[in-house]
Amino acid sequence: MHRPISADMDLEDVASVSPHAIRLLTERNIVCIACGTPLWKTVREAIQDAGIEDVDGIVSEVNTELAAASTS
């Protein structure tokens, strides 16, 4: 069972509850832990820092993919 992420979660919390979400954000060039993205940033801040305005859309996409992965 997956736990959905929210835009206001710290990346550290996301990594703890749903490591797969970090991978999905990385695939979208939003997060790069290896490059030094601060873990205290929120998902919203990381998405906006990547130049993406549709924060809710990205969070929704990631949660949809997490849900699909948990049922397969």
Short mmCIF file of C-alpha atoms in Angstrom, two decimals:
data_model
loop_
_atom_site.label_atom_id
_atom_site.label_comp_id
_atom_site.label_asym_id
_atom_site.label_seq_id
_atom_site.Cartn_x
_atom_site.Cartn_y
_atom_site.Cartn_z
CA MET A 1 0.00 0.00 0.00
CA HIS A 2 1.32 3.42 -0.91
CA ARG A 3 1.04 6.61 1.04
CA PRO A 4 0.26 9.63 -1.13
CA ILE A 5 2.57 12.60 -1.03
CA SER A 6 1.50 16.22 -0.70
CA ALA A 7 3.02 19.43 -1.97
CA ASP A 8 3.75 20.57 1.58
CA MET A 9 5.73 17.49 2.65
CA ASP A 10 9.46 17.86 3.18
CA LEU A 11 11.50 15.76 0.76
CA GLU A 12 12.95 13.96 3.78
CA ASP A 13 9.46 12.84 4.78
CA VAL A 14 8.70 11.78 1.22
CA ALA A 15 11.89 9.71 1.15
CA SER A 16 10.86 8.02 4.39
CA VAL A 17 7.27 7.17 3.49
CA SER A 18 7.60 6.69 -0.26
CA PRO A 19 11.10 6.33 -1.70
CA HIS A 20 9.54 5.53 -5.08
CA ALA A 21 8.07 9.06 -5.13
CA ILE A 22 11.60 10.48 -4.96
CA ARG A 23 12.50 8.40 -8.03
CA LEU A 24 9.41 9.68 -9.86
CA LEU A 25 10.32 13.28 -9.02
CA THR A 26 13.89 12.66 -10.14
CA GLU A 27 12.66 11.26 -13.47
CA ARG A 28 10.90 14.60 -13.98
CA ASN A 29 14.15 16.52 -13.24
CA ILE A 30 12.65 17.95 -10.07
CA VAL A 31 14.74 16.30 -7.38
CA CYS A 32 18.32 15.13 -7.45
CA ILE A 33 19.42 13.92 -4.04
CA ALA A 34 22.85 13.02 -5.43
CA CYS A 35 23.25 16.61 -6.66
CA GLY A 36 22.52 18.00 -3.24
CA THR A 37 18.84 18.93 -3.27
CA PRO A 38 18.20 19.93 0.35
CA LEU A 39 15.96 17.42 2.07
CA TRP A 40 14.27 20.15 4.11
CA LYS A 41 12.72 21.62 0.96
CA THR A 42 9.07 20.91 0.40
CA VAL A 43 7.82 19.10 -2.67
CA ARG A 44 6.23 22.39 -3.73
CA GLU A 45 9.54 24.26 -3.46
CA ALA A 46 11.40 21.56 -5.39
CA ILE A 47 8.83 21.59 -8.20
CA GLN A 48 8.85 25.38 -8.40
CA ASP A 49 12.66 25.46 -8.33
CA ALA A 50 12.56 23.19 -11.39
CA GLY A 51 10.59 25.91 -13.18
CA ILE A 52 7.30 24.04 -13.14
CA GLU A 53 4.20 26.03 -12.21
CA ASP A 54 1.66 23.19 -12.07
CA VAL A 55 2.60 21.88 -8.63
CA ASP A 56 -0.75 20.18 -8.04
CA GLY A 57 -0.57 18.49 -11.44
CA ILE A 58 2.86 16.99 -10.72
CA VAL A 59 1.82 15.84 -7.24
CA SER A 60 -1.30 14.25 -8.74
CA GLU A 61 0.73 12.49 -11.46
CA VAL A 62 3.18 11.11 -8.92
CA ASN A 63 0.38 9.90 -6.64
CA THR A 64 -1.37 8.24 -9.59
CA GLU A 65 1.84 6.41 -10.52
CA LEU A 66 2.42 5.40 -6.90
CA ALA A 67 -1.11 3.99 -6.69
CA ALA A 68 -0.66 2.08 -9.95
CA ALA A 69 2.67 0.66 -8.78
CA SER A 70 1.16 -0.53 -5.50
CA THR A 71 -1.56 -2.51 -7.29
CA SER A 72 0.72 -4.24 -9.77
#
